[in-house]
Amino acid sequence: MSDKVSTLINDREGKNMKKIIAVLVLVLMAALWQQGSLTFWRPVSASETDVGLLNHSLTATGAQPTRAIFNGWAPLSRASEPKEMQVIVGSIASELGLNPAIHEITLRSTGDYSYAVLEHEDETKWLRIQVQYVNNQSYASIDIRQKDQHNIEQVYQKLSDALETVKLSDGSVIITACLEGTLNARLREGEKLDLLYNAFNAADASYLKGTEIGGLTVWSGYSPRFAFSAGGGEANLSLSLSYDDAIRQTVVRVATPVLPGSY
């Protein structure tokens, strides 16, 4: 009988020790990951787009998808006259599937600063195309706020192609993409960290830093799979959490390379 009792005690102690070791390993991994020393990897198709990676991140948070925001920018050959800018805006609009002939293009010039802008809104999106001349340089920009996340990869590609057609031959197109979703809960600190872990892991990203200001929590990280980076190439994935009292939901945003300026 004593041998059976001894064996039972040893088995229990062994199981308890395994549990303790498992917990310690998890704690160590979490600590290393929060310091940016631990990078997670997951096989991702070589053809995976930035928007596809962002979609993985948002899905991993468990948030219900709501809208998508894209901001694109490209340098142009010198275009300082409003009429020149009007032609470029019309060209971009055509690339995006709009008929510039039925849209008003607003022109303005003050000498040192000139611009041409077209705005459009329908049941699925709001967009603005703008060409501006300032400080002896010309730029084209496209802002799209899509009211859902249908066909977001096609929208992203159209935006990129439109800017590629008008940019300087040696210039670069830069695009910021942001996907938004909501959670029916106010998150505790531990839940926020779990969400951060899942979102960054889904995009093969390592954690860099985080901050919280006035109820808005923002984290940044880096994944070699995103096309664009910010901060000297150090960051290209952002995650923000904020609780909206009006809808009683937590708003989740994932973006690359940074969150849009409106936030």
Coordinates of C-alpha atoms in Angstrom, one line a residue:
M1 CA 0.0 0.0 0.0
S2 CA 2.8 2.4 0.9
D3 CA 4.5 1.8 -2.5
K4 CA 1.2 2.7 -4.3
V5 CA 0.8 5.8 -2.2
S6 CA 4.4 6.8 -2.9
T7 CA 4.0 6.2 -6.6
L8 CA 0.8 8.3 -6.6
I9 CA 2.5 11.2 -4.8
N10 CA 5.5 11.1 -7.2
D11 CA 3.1 11.1 -10.2
R12 CA 1.3 14.2 -8.8
E13 CA 4.5 16.0 -8.0
G14 CA 5.8 15.2 -11.5
K15 CA 2.6 16.6 -13.1
N16 CA 2.7 19.7 -10.9
M17 CA 6.3 20.3 -11.8
K18 CA 5.5 20.0 -15.5
K19 CA 2.8 22.6 -15.1
I20 CA 5.1 24.9 -13.2
I21 CA 7.8 24.5 -16.0
A22 CA 5.2 25.2 -18.7
V23 CA 4.0 28.3 -17.0
L24 CA 7.6 29.6 -16.5
V25 CA 8.3 29.0 -20.2
L26 CA 5.2 30.9 -21.2
V27 CA 6.2 33.8 -18.9
L28 CA 9.7 33.9 -20.3
M29 CA 8.4 33.9 -23.9
A30 CA 6.0 36.7 -23.2
A31 CA 8.8 38.7 -21.6
L32 CA 11.1 38.2 -24.5
W33 CA 8.4 39.0 -27.0
Q34 CA 7.5 42.2 -25.2
Q35 CA 11.1 43.3 -25.3
G36 CA 11.3 42.6 -29.1
S37 CA 13.7 39.8 -28.6
L38 CA 11.4 37.1 -29.9
T39 CA 10.1 37.1 -33.4
F40 CA 7.4 34.7 -34.5
W41 CA 7.3 33.2 -38.0
R42 CA 4.5 31.8 -40.0
P43 CA 4.6 30.6 -43.6
V44 CA 3.0 33.3 -45.8
S45 CA 2.7 33.2 -49.6
A46 CA 5.3 35.2 -51.4
S47 CA 2.5 37.0 -53.2
E48 CA 0.8 38.1 -50.0
T49 CA 0.0 41.8 -50.2
D50 CA 0.3 44.4 -47.4
V51 CA -3.5 44.4 -47.2
G52 CA -3.6 40.7 -47.0
L53 CA -1.2 40.7 -44.0
L54 CA -3.2 43.4 -42.3
N55 CA -6.3 41.3 -42.8
H56 CA -4.6 38.4 -41.0
S57 CA -3.8 40.8 -38.1
L58 CA -7.3 42.1 -37.8
T59 CA -8.8 38.6 -38.0
A60 CA -6.5 37.4 -35.3
T61 CA -7.8 40.0 -32.9
G62 CA -11.4 38.7 -33.2
A63 CA -12.7 42.1 -34.2
Q64 CA -15.7 42.5 -36.5
P65 CA -14.5 44.2 -39.7
T66 CA -16.0 47.7 -40.3
R67 CA -14.1 50.0 -42.7
A68 CA -10.8 50.5 -44.6
I69 CA -8.7 53.6 -45.1
F70 CA -6.0 54.1 -47.7
N71 CA -3.7 57.1 -48.2
G72 CA -1.4 57.2 -51.2
W73 CA 1.3 59.7 -52.2
A74 CA 3.7 60.2 -55.0
P75 CA 6.1 62.9 -56.2
L76 CA 5.4 64.4 -59.7
S77 CA 7.3 66.3 -62.3
R78 CA 7.0 70.0 -61.8
A79 CA 3.3 71.0 -62.2
S80 CA 2.6 74.5 -60.8
E81 CA -0.3 75.7 -62.9
P82 CA -3.8 74.7 -61.9
K83 CA -4.7 73.6 -65.4
E84 CA -1.8 71.2 -65.4
M85 CA -2.9 69.8 -62.1
Q86 CA -6.5 69.5 -63.4
V87 CA -5.3 67.2 -66.2
I88 CA -3.3 65.0 -63.7
V89 CA -6.3 64.8 -61.4
G90 CA -8.5 63.7 -64.3
S91 CA -6.0 61.1 -65.3
I92 CA -5.9 59.6 -61.8
A93 CA -9.7 59.7 -61.6
S94 CA -9.9 57.7 -64.9
E95 CA -7.5 55.1 -63.5
L96 CA -9.7 54.7 -60.5
G97 CA -12.8 54.1 -62.7
L98 CA -14.3 57.6 -62.3
N99 CA -15.4 59.9 -65.2
P100 CA -13.7 63.2 -64.6
A101 CA -16.0 64.9 -67.0
I102 CA -18.9 64.6 -64.5
H103 CA -17.0 65.5 -61.4
E104 CA -16.1 69.0 -60.3
I105 CA -12.3 69.6 -59.9
T106 CA -11.6 72.6 -57.6
L107 CA -8.6 74.7 -58.6
R108 CA -6.7 77.3 -56.5
S109 CA -3.5 79.1 -56.9
T110 CA -1.8 81.7 -54.6
G111 CA 1.6 81.8 -56.4
D112 CA 3.7 79.8 -53.9
Y113 CA 0.9 77.2 -53.4
S114 CA -1.5 75.7 -55.9
Y115 CA -3.7 72.7 -56.0
A116 CA -6.4 70.8 -57.8
V117 CA -8.8 68.5 -56.0
L118 CA -11.6 66.1 -56.8
E119 CA -13.9 64.5 -54.2
H120 CA -16.4 61.7 -54.8
E121 CA -18.7 59.8 -52.5
D122 CA -21.0 56.9 -53.1
E123 CA -22.7 54.1 -51.1
T124 CA -19.4 52.2 -50.6
K125 CA -16.7 54.9 -50.2
W126 CA -15.5 58.4 -50.0
L127 CA -12.4 59.5 -51.9
R128 CA -10.3 62.6 -52.7
I129 CA -7.7 63.0 -55.4
Q130 CA -5.4 66.0 -55.0
V131 CA -2.4 67.4 -56.8
Q132 CA -0.6 70.2 -55.1
Y133 CA 2.5 72.4 -55.7
V134 CA 4.3 73.7 -52.7
N135 CA 7.9 74.7 -52.0
N136 CA 8.8 74.2 -55.6
Q137 CA 7.7 70.6 -55.6
S138 CA 4.6 68.8 -56.9
Y139 CA 2.8 65.9 -55.3
A140 CA -0.2 63.7 -56.0
S141 CA -2.3 62.1 -53.2
I142 CA -5.3 59.8 -53.0
D143 CA -7.4 59.3 -49.9
I144 CA -10.0 56.5 -49.8
R145 CA -12.3 55.7 -46.9
Q146 CA -14.2 52.6 -47.7
K147 CA -17.3 51.9 -45.7
D148 CA -16.7 48.2 -45.6
Q149 CA -13.8 45.8 -46.4
H150 CA -15.1 44.3 -49.6
N151 CA -12.5 44.0 -52.4
I152 CA -9.9 45.8 -50.4
E153 CA -7.0 44.2 -52.2
Q154 CA -8.3 45.4 -55.5
V155 CA -8.9 48.9 -54.2
Y156 CA -5.3 49.0 -52.8
Q157 CA -3.9 47.8 -56.2
K158 CA -5.9 50.4 -58.2
L159 CA -4.7 53.2 -55.9
S160 CA -1.1 52.0 -56.4
D161 CA -1.4 51.7 -60.2
A162 CA -3.0 55.1 -60.5
L163 CA -0.1 56.8 -58.7
E164 CA 2.4 54.8 -60.7
T165 CA 1.1 56.2 -63.9
V166 CA 1.7 59.8 -62.9
K167 CA 4.8 59.7 -60.6
L168 CA 8.3 60.8 -61.4
S169 CA 10.2 58.1 -63.2
D170 CA 12.6 57.9 -60.3
G171 CA 10.0 58.6 -57.6
S172 CA 8.4 56.2 -55.2
V173 CA 4.7 55.6 -54.4
I174 CA 4.0 55.4 -50.7
I175 CA 0.7 54.0 -49.3
T176 CA -0.7 53.8 -45.8
A177 CA -3.3 51.2 -45.3
C178 CA -5.6 50.8 -42.2
L179 CA -8.2 48.3 -41.4
E180 CA -10.7 48.9 -38.7
G181 CA -12.9 46.6 -36.6
T182 CA -14.9 46.5 -33.3
L183 CA -15.1 44.3 -30.3
N184 CA -18.2 44.1 -28.1
A185 CA -16.2 44.6 -24.9
R186 CA -14.1 47.0 -22.8
L187 CA -10.7 45.2 -22.6
R188 CA -8.6 44.7 -19.5
E189 CA -4.9 45.1 -19.6
G190 CA -4.2 41.4 -19.9
E191 CA -6.7 41.1 -22.7
K192 CA -5.1 44.0 -24.6
L193 CA -1.7 42.2 -24.4
D194 CA -3.3 39.0 -25.7
L195 CA -4.8 40.9 -28.6
L196 CA -1.4 42.5 -29.3
Y197 CA 0.3 39.2 -29.3
N198 CA -2.2 37.6 -31.7
A199 CA -2.2 40.6 -34.1
F200 CA 1.5 40.9 -34.4
N201 CA 2.1 37.1 -34.6
A202 CA -0.4 36.9 -37.5
A203 CA 1.8 39.3 -39.5
D204 CA 5.1 37.8 -38.5
A205 CA 5.9 41.0 -36.6
S206 CA 8.2 41.7 -33.7
Y207 CA 7.1 44.2 -31.1
L208 CA 9.0 47.6 -30.8
K209 CA 7.2 49.9 -28.5
G210 CA 3.8 51.1 -27.2
T211 CA 2.1 54.0 -25.5
E212 CA -1.2 55.0 -24.0
I213 CA -2.6 58.6 -24.2
G214 CA -6.1 59.6 -23.2
G215 CA -7.6 56.1 -23.5
L216 CA -5.9 55.4 -26.8
T217 CA -3.4 52.6 -26.8
V218 CA -1.0 52.4 -29.7
W219 CA 1.7 49.7 -30.4
S220 CA 4.2 49.6 -33.2
G221 CA 6.2 46.7 -34.6
Y222 CA 8.2 45.5 -37.6
S223 CA 7.6 42.7 -40.1
P224 CA 9.9 42.0 -43.0
R225 CA 6.9 41.1 -45.1
F226 CA 5.5 44.6 -45.4
A227 CA 6.5 46.8 -48.4
F228 CA 6.8 50.1 -46.6
S229 CA 8.4 51.2 -43.4
A230 CA 8.5 54.3 -41.2
G231 CA 10.9 55.8 -38.6
G232 CA 14.0 55.1 -40.6
G233 CA 12.8 51.7 -41.6
E234 CA 12.3 50.5 -38.1
A235 CA 8.5 50.2 -37.9
N236 CA 5.9 49.1 -40.4
L237 CA 3.0 47.8 -38.3
S238 CA 0.7 49.7 -35.9
L239 CA -2.1 48.6 -33.7
S240 CA -4.4 50.9 -31.8
L241 CA -7.2 50.2 -29.3
S242 CA -9.8 52.7 -28.0
Y243 CA -13.1 52.3 -26.3
D244 CA -16.0 54.3 -27.9
D245 CA -18.6 55.1 -25.2
A246 CA -21.1 56.1 -27.9
I247 CA -21.3 52.6 -29.4
R248 CA -20.0 50.7 -26.3
Q249 CA -17.4 48.9 -28.3
T250 CA -13.6 48.8 -28.5
V251 CA -12.4 50.1 -31.8
V252 CA -9.4 48.1 -33.2
R253 CA -7.2 49.5 -36.0
V254 CA -4.3 47.8 -37.7
A255 CA -2.2 49.8 -40.1
T256 CA 1.0 49.8 -42.2
P257 CA 3.4 51.5 -42.0
V258 CA 1.7 53.8 -39.5
L259 CA -1.8 54.8 -38.5
P260 CA -3.4 57.4 -40.7
G261 CA -2.9 61.0 -39.6
S262 CA -6.6 61.4 -38.7
Y263 CA -5.9 59.3 -35.6

